[in-house]
PDB file of C-alpha atoms in Angstrom:
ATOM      1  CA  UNK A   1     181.366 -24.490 136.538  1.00  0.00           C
ATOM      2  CA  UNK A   2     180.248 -22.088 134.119  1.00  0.00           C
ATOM      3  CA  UNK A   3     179.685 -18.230 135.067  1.00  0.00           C
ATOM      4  CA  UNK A   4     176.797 -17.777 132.618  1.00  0.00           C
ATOM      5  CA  UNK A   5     174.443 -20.861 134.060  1.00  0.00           C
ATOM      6  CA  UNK A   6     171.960 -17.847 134.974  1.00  0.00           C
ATOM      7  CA  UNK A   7     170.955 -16.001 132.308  1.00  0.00           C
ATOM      8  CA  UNK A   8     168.130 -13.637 132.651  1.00  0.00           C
ATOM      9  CA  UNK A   9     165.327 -13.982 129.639  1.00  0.00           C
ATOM     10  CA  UNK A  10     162.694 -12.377 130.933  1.00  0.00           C
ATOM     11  CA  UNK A  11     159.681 -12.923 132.674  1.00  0.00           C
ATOM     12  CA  UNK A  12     158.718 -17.364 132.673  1.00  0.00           C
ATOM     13  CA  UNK A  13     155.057 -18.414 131.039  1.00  0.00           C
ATOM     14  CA  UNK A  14     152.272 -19.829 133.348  1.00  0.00           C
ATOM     15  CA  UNK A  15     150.299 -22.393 131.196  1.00  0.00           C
ATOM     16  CA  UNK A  16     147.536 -23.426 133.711  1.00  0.00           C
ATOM     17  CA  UNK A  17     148.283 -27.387 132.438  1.00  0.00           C
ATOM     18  CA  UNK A  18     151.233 -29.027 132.830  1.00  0.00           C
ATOM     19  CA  UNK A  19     152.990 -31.734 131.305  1.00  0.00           C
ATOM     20  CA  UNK A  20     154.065 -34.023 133.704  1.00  0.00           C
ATOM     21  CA  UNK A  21     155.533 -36.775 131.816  1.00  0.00           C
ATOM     22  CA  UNK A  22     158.875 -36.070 132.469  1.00  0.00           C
ATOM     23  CA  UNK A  23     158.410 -36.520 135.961  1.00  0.00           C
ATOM     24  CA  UNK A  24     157.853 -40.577 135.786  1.00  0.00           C
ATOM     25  CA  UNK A  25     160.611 -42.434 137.102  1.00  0.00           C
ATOM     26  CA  UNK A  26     161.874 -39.480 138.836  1.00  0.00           C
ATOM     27  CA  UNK A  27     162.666 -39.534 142.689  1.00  0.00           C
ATOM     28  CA  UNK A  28     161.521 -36.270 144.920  1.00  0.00           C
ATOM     29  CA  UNK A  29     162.647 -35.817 148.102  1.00  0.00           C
ATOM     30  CA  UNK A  30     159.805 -33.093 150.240  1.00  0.00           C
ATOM     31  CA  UNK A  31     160.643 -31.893 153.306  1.00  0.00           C
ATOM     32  CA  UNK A  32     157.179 -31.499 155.823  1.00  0.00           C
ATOM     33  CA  UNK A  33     155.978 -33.228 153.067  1.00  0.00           C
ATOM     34  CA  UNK A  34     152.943 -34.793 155.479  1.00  0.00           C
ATOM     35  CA  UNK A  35     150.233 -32.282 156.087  1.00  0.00           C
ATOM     36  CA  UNK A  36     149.292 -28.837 154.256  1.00  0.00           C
ATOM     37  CA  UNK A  37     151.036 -27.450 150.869  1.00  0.00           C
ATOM     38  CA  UNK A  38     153.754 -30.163 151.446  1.00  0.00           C
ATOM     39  CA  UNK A  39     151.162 -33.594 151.295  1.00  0.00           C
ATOM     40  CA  UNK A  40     149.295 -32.123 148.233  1.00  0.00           C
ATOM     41  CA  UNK A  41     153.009 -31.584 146.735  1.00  0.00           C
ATOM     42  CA  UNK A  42     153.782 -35.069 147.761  1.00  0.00           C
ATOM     43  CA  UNK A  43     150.623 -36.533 146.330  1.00  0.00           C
ATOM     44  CA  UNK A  44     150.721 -34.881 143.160  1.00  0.00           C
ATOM     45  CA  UNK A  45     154.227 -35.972 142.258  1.00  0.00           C
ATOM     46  CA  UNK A  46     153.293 -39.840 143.043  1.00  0.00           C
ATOM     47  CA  UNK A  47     150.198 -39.415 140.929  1.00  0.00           C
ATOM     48  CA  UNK A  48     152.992 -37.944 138.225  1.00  0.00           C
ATOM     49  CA  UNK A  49     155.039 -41.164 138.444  1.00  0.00           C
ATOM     50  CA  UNK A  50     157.785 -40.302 140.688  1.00  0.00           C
ATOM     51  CA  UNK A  51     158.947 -42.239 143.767  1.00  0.00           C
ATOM     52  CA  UNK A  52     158.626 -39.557 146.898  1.00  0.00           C
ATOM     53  CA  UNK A  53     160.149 -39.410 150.280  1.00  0.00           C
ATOM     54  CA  UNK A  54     158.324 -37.749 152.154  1.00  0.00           C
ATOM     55  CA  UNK A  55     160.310 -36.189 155.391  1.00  0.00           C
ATOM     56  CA  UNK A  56     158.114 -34.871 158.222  1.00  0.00           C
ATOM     57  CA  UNK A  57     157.810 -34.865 162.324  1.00  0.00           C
ATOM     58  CA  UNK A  58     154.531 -37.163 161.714  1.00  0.00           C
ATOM     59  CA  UNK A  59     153.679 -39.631 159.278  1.00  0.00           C
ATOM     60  CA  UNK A  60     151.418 -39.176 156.607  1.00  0.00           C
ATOM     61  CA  UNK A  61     147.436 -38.931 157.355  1.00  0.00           C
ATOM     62  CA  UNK A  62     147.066 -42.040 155.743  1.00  0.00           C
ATOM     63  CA  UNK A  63     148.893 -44.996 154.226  1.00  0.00           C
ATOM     64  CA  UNK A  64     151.061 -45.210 151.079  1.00  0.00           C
ATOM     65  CA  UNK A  65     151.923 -47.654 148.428  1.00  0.00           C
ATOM     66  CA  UNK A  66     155.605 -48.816 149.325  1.00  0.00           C
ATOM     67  CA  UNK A  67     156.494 -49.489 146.014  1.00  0.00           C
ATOM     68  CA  UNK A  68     155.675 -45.365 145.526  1.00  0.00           C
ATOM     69  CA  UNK A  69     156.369 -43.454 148.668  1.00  0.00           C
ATOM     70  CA  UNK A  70     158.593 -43.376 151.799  1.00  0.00           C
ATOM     71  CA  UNK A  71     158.048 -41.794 155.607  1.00  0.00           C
ATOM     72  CA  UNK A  72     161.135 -41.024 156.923  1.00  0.00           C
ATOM     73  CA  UNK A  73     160.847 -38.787 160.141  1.00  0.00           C
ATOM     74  CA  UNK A  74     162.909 -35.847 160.498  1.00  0.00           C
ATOM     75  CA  UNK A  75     163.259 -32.475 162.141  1.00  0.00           C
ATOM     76  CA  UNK A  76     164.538 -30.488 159.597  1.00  0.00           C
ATOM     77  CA  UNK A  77     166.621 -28.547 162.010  1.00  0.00           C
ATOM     78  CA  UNK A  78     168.861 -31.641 162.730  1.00  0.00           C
ATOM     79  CA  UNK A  79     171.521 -32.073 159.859  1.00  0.00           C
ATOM     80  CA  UNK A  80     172.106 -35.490 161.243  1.00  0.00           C
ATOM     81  CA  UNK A  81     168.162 -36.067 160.590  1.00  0.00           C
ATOM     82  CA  UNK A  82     168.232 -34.660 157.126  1.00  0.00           C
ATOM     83  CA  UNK A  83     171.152 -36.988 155.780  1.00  0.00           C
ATOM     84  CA  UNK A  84     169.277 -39.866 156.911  1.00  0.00           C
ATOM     85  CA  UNK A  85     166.239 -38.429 154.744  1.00  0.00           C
ATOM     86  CA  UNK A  86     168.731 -38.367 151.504  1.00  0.00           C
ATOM     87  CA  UNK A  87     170.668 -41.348 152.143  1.00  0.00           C
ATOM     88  CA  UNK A  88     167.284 -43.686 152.648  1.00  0.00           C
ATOM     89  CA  UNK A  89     166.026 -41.878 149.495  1.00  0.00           C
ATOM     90  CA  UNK A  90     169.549 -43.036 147.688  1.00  0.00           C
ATOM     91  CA  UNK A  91     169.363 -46.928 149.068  1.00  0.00           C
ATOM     92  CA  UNK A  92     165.331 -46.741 148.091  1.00  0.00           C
ATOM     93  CA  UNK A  93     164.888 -44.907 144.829  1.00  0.00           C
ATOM     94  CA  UNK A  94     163.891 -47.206 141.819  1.00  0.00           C
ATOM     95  CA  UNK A  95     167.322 -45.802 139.985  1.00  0.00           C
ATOM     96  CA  UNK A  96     169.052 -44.971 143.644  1.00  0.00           C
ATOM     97  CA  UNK A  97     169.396 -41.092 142.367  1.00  0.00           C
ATOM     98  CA  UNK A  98     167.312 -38.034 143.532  1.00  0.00           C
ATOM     99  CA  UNK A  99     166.354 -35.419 140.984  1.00  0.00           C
ATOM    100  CA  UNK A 100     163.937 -33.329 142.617  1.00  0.00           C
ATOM    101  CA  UNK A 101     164.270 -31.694 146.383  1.00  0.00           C
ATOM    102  CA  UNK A 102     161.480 -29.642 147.760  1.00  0.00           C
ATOM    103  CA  UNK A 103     162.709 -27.498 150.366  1.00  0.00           C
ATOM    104  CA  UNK A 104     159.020 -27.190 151.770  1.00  0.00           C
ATOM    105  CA  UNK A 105     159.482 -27.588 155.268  1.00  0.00           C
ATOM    106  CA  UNK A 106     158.144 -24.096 157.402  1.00  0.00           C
ATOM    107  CA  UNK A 107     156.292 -22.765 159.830  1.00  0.00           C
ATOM    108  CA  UNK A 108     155.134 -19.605 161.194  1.00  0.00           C
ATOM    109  CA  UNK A 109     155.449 -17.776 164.903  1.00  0.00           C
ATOM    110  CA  UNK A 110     155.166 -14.465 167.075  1.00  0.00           C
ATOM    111  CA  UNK A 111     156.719 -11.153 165.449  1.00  0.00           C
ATOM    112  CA  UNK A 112     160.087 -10.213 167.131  1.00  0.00           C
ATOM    113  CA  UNK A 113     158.244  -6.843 168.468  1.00  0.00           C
ATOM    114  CA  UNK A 114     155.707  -9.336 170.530  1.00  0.00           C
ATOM    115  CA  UNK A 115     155.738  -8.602 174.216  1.00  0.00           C
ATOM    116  CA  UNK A 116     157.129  -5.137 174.507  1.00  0.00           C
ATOM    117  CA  UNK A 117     154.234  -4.962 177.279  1.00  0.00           C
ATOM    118  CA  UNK A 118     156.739  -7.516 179.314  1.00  0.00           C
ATOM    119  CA  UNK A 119     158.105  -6.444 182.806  1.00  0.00           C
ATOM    120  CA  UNK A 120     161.790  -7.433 181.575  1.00  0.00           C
ATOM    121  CA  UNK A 121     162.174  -7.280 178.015  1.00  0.00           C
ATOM    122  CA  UNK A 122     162.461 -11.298 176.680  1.00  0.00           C
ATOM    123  CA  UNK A 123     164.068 -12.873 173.947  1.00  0.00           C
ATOM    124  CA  UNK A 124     162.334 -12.938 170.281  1.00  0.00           C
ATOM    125  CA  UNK A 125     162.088 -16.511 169.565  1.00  0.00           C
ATOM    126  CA  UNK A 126     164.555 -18.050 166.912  1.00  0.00           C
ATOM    127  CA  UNK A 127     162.644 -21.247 166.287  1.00  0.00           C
ATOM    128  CA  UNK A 128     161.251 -19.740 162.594  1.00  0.00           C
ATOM    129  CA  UNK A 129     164.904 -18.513 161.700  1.00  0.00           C
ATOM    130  CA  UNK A 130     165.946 -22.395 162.968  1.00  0.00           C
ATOM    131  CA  UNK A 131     163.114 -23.737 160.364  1.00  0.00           C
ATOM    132  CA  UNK A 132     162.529 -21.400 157.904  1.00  0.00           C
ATOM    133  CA  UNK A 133     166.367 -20.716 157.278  1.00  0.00           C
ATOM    134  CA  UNK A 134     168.580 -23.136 158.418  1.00  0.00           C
ATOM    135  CA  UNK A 135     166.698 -25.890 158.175  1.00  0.00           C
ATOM    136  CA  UNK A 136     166.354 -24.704 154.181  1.00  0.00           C
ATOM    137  CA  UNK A 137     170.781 -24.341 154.343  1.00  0.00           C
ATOM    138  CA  UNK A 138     170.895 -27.951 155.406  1.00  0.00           C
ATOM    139  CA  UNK A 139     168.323 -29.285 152.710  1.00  0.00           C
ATOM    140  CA  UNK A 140     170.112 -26.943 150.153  1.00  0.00           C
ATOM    141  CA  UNK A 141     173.605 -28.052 150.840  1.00  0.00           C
ATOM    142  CA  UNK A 142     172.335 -31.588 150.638  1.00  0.00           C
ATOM    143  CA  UNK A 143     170.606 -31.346 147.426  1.00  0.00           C
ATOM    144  CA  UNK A 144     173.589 -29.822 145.710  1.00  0.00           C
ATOM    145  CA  UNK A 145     176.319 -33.038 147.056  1.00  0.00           C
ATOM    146  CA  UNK A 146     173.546 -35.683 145.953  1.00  0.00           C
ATOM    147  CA  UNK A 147     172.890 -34.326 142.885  1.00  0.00           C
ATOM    148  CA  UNK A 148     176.985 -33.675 141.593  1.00  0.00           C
ATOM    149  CA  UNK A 149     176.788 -37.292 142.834  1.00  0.00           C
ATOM    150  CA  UNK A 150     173.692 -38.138 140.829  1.00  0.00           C
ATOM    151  CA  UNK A 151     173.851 -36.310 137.425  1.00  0.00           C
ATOM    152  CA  UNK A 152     176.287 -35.029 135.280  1.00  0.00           C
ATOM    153  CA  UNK A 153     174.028 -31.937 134.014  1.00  0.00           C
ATOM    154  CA  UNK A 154     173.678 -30.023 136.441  1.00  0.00           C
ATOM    155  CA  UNK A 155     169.732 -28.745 134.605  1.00  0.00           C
ATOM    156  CA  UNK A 156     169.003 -32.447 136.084  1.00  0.00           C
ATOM    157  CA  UNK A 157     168.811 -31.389 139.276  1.00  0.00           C
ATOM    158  CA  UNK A 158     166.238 -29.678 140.104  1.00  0.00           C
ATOM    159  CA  UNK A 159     165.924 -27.800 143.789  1.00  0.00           C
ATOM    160  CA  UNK A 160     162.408 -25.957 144.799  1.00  0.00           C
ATOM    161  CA  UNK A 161     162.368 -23.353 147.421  1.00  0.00           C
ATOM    162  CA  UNK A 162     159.553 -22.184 148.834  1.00  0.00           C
ATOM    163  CA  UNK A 163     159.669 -18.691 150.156  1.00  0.00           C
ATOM    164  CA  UNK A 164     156.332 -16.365 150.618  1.00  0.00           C
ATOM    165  CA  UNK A 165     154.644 -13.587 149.015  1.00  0.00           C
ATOM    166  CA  UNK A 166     155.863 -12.233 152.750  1.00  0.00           C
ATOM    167  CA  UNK A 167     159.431 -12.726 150.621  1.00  0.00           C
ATOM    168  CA  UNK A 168     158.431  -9.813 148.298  1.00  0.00           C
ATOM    169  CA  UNK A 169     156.086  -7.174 150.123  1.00  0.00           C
ATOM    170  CA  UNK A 170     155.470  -5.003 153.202  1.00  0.00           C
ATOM    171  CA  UNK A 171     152.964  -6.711 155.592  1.00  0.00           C
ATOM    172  CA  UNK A 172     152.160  -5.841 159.564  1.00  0.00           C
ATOM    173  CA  UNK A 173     152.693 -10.186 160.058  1.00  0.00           C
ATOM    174  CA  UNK A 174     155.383 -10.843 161.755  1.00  0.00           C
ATOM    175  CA  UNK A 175     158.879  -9.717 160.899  1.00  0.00           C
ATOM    176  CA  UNK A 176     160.921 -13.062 161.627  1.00  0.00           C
ATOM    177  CA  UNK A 177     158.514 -15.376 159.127  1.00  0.00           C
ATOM    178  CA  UNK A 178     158.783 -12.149 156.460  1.00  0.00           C
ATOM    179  CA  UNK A 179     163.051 -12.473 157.097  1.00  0.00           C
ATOM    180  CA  UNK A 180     163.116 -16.015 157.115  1.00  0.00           C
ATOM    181  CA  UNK A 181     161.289 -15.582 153.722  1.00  0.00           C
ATOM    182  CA  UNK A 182     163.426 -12.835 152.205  1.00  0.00           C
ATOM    183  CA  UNK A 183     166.175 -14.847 153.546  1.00  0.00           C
ATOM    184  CA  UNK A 184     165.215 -17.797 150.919  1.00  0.00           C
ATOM    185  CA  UNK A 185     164.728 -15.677 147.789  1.00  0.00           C
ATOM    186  CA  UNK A 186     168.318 -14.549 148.765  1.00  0.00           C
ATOM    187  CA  UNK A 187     169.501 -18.160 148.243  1.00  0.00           C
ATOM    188  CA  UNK A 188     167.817 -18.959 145.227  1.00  0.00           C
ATOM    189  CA  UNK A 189     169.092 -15.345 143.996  1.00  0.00           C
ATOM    190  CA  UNK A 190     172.452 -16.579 144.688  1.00  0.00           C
ATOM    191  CA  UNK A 191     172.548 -20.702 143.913  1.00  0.00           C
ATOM    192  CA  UNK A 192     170.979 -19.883 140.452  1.00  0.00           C
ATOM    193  CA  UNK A 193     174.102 -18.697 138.968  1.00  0.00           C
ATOM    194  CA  UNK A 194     176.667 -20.945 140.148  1.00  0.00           C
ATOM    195  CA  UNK A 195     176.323 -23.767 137.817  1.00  0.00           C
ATOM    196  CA  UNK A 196     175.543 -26.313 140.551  1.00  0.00           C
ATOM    197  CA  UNK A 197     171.758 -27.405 140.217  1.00  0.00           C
ATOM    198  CA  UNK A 198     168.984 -25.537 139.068  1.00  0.00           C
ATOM    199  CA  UNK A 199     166.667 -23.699 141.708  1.00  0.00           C
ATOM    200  CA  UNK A 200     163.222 -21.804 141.524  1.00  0.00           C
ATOM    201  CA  UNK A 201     160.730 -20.517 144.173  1.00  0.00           C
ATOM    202  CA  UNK A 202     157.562 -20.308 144.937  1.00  0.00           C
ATOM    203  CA  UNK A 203     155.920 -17.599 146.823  1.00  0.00           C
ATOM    204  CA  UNK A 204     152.542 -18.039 147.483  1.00  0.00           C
ATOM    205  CA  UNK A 205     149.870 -15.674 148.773  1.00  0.00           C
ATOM    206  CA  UNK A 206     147.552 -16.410 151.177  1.00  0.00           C
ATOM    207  CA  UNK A 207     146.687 -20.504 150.413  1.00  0.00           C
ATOM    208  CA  UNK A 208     143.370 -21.989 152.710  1.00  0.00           C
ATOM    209  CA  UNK A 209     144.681 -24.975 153.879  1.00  0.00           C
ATOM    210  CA  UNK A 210     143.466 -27.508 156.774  1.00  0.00           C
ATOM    211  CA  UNK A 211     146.173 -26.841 159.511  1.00  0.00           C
ATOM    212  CA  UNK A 212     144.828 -22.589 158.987  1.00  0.00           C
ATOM    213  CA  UNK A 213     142.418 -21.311 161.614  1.00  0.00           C
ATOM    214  CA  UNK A 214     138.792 -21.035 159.805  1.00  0.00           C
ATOM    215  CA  UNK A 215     137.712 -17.622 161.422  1.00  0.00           C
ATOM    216  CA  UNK A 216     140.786 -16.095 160.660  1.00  0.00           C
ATOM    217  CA  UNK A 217     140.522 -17.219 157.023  1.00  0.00           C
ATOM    218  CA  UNK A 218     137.033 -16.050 156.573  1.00  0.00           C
ATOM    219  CA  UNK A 219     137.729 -12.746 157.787  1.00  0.00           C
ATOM    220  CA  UNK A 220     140.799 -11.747 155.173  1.00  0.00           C
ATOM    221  CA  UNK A 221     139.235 -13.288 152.010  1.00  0.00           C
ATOM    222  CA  UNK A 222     136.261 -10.750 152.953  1.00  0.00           C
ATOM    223  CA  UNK A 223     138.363  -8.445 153.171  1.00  0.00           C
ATOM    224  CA  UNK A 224     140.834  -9.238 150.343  1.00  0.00           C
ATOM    225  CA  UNK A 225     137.081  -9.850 148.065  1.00  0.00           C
ATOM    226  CA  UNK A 226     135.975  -5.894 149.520  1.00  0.00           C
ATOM    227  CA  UNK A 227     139.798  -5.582 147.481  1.00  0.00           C
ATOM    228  CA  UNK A 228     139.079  -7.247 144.560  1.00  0.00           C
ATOM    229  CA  UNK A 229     140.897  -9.756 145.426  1.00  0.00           C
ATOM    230  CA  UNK A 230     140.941 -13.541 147.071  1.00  0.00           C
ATOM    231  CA  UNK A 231     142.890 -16.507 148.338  1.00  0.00           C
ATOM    232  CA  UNK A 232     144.105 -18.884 146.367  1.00  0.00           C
ATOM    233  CA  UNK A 233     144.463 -22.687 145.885  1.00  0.00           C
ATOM    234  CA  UNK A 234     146.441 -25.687 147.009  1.00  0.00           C
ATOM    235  CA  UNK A 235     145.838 -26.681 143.496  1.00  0.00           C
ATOM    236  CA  UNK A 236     147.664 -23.819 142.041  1.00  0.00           C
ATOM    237  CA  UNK A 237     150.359 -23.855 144.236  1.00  0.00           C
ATOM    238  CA  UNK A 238     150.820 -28.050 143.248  1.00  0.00           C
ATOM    239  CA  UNK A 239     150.405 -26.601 139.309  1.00  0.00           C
ATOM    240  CA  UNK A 240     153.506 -24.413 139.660  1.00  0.00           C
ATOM    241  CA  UNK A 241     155.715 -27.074 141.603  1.00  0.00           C
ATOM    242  CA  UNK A 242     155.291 -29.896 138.541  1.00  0.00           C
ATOM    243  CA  UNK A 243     155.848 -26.487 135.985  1.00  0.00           C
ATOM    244  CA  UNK A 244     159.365 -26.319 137.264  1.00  0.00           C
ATOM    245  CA  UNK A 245     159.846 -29.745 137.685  1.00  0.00           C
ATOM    246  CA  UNK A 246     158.927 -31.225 134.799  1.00  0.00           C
ATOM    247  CA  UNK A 247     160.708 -27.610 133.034  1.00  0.00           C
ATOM    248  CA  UNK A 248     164.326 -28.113 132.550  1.00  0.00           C
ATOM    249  CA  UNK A 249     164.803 -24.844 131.094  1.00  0.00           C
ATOM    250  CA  UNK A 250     163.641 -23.417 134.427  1.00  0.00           C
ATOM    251  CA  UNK A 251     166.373 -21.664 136.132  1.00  0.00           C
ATOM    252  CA  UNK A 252     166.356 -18.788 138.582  1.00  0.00           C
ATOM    253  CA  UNK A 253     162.689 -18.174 138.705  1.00  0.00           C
ATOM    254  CA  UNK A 254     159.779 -17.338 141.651  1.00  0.00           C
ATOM    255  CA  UNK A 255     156.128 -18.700 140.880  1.00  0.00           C
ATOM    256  CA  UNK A 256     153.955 -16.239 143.060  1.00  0.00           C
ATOM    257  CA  UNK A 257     150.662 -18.107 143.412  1.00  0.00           C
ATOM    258  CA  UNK A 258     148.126 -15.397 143.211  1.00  0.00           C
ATOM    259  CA  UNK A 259     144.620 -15.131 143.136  1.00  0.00           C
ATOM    260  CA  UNK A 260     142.944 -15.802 140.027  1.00  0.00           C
ATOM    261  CA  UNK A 261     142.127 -12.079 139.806  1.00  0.00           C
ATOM    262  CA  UNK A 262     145.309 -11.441 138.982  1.00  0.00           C
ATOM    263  CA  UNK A 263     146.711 -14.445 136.809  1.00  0.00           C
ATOM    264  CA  UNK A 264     144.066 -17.057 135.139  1.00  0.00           C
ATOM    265  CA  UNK A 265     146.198 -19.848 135.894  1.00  0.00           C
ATOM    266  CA  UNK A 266     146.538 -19.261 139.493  1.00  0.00           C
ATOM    267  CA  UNK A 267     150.329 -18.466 139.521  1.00  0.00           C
ATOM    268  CA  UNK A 268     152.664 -15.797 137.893  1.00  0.00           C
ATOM    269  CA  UNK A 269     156.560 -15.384 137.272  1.00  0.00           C
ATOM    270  CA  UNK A 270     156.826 -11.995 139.569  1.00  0.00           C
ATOM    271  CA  UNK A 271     159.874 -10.776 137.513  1.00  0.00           C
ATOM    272  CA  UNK A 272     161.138  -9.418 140.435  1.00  0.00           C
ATOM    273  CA  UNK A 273     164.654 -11.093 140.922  1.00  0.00           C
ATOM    274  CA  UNK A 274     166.507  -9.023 138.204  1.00  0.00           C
ATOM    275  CA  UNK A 275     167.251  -5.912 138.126  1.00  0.00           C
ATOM    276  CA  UNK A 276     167.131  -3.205 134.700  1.00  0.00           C
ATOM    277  CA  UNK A 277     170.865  -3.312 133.360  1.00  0.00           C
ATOM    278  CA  UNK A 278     171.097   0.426 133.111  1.00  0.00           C
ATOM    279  CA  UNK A 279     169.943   1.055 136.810  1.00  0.00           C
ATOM    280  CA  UNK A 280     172.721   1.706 139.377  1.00  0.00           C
ATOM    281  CA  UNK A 281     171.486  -1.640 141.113  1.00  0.00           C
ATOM    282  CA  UNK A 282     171.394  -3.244 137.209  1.00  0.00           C
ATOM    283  CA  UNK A 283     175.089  -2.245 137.037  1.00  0.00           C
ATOM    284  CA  UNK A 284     176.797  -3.199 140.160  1.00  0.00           C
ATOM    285  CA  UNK A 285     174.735  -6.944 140.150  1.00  0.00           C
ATOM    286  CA  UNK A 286     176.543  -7.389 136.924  1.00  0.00           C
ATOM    287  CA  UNK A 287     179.518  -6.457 138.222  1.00  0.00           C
ATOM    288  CA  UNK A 288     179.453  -8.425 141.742  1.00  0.00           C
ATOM    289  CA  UNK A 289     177.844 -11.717 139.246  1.00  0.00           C
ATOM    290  CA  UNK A 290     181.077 -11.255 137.049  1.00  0.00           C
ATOM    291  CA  UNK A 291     183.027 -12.275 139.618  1.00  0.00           C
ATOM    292  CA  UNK A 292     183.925 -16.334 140.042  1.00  0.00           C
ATOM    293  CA  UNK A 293     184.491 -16.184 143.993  1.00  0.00           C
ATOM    294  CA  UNK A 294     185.096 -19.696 144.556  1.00  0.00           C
ATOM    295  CA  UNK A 295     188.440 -19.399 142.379  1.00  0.00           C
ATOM    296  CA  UNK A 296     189.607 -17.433 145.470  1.00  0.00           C
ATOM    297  CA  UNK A 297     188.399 -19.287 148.041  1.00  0.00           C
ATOM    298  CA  UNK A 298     186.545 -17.788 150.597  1.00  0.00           C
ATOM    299  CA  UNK A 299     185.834 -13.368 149.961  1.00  0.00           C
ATOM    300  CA  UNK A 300     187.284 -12.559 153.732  1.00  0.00           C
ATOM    301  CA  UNK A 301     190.795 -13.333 154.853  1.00  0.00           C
TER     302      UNK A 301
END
């Protein structure tokens, strides 16, 4: 595969329309795909033209065509449980390929400092890390063997990530969900350059959705508003999904969906993956990106 299939040009545009038309015919697989971010992802990819799988614990909140959209329950933590996800989308799929995979599938918990009040000190819990991370390894590694399966340019494939604003910056949340989200811009960081599929994120900010407790919700966007700031939209968030998409030129990038404040179409290219050439960091990423492990194998003997 090609060393150069990452090539950094800068900082991606953020049109606040999208053309979706490339997108009919196309088969999506999203994982937790049923309620929140993931159903308005799901919905506005069958309105688009695509056939979508949608993989989730529970069903959908209400029913969909057949001929458009399939349920397939899965716990995203169980391999076994994700290849039946990608091998129904194969046998079901108008053209029995898969050319989008939306790694949405996520949830949030407890910081790893919670209960240092505790008699005996206790465990953090791993169940984000299971979710957030592995879960995300197994729906990576299973993108990348359908789609060498599926298409012969690897720019056909296209593989969405969805890490967190919490990816990016300092925040007092909790430390595991703001790992589990660095740990996912590390991926894309890496998978972008080896010629395999093409991979974005997104990283949104703080999105109102209904599974997010009201009172709490109320509270930050007065704060965030004392800030000039505010939360943002499901609506943006589904904008920059169908941008990279239906964008085969899009390789490499994070979509931070932002408050309007900051970007008029609701999302932004952070520019924050890539580093200056001339900086010591700038220098030793082209040096460590020159190098074409896999022609060795494994890095550690």
């Amino acid at each position: 595969m090609p060393q150069t299939f990452y090539n950094n040009t800068g900082r991606a545009t953020n049109p606040s329309t999208i053309n979706t038309s490339t997108l009919k015919g196309k088969t999506a697989v999203i994982t937790g795909a049923c309620s929140g971010l993931g159903y308005c992802y799901s919905k506005a990819f069958i309105a688009a033209g695509c056939f979508v799988v949608l993989a989730d614990l529970k069903p959908p909140p209400e029913d969909l065509d057949e001929s458009q959209a399939l349920f397939v329950q899965c716990n995203v933590t169980v391999w076994e449980e994700q290849l039946a996800v990608f091998e129904a989308a194969t046998a079901r799929s108008p053209t029995h390929k898969i050319d989008i995979v939306i790694a949405n599938a996520g949830i949030a918990g407890p910081d790893v400092l919670a209960g240092l009040n505790d008699e005996i000190p206790q465990p953090p819990q791993t169940t984000m890390i299971d979710v957030n991370v592995t879960g995300v390894l197994y729906t990576t590694k299973l993108a990348g063997w359908y789609f060498t399966r599926h298409h012969r340019d690897p720019l056909h494939g296209c593989l969405i990530l969805i890490s967190s604003i919490m990816g990016y910056i300092d925040t007092q949340s909790s430390a595991i969900y703001g790992a589990s989200k660095f740990a996912v811009r590390g991926m894309m960081c890496c998978i972008r350059r080896k010629g395999i599929l093409r991979v974005n994120c997104i990283a949104p900010w703080l999105i109102p959705t209904p599974i997010m407790n009201k009172d709490f919700l109320d509270n930050v966007r007065a704060q965030f508003q004392d800030m000039g700031l505010d939360l943002t939209s499901t609506q943006d968030a589904v904008t920059a999904v169908l941008r990279i998409a239906s964008d085969y030129t899009l390789n490499g990038h994070t979509f931070a969906i932002v408050p309007r404040e900051l970007a008029a179409s609701g999302y932004m290219d952070l520019g924050l993956d890539d580093l200056k050439p001339e900086s010591p960091a700038g220098k030793l990423q082209a040096a460590a990106s020159s190098i074409y492990y896999s022609k060795f194998g494994h890095a550690l003997s």
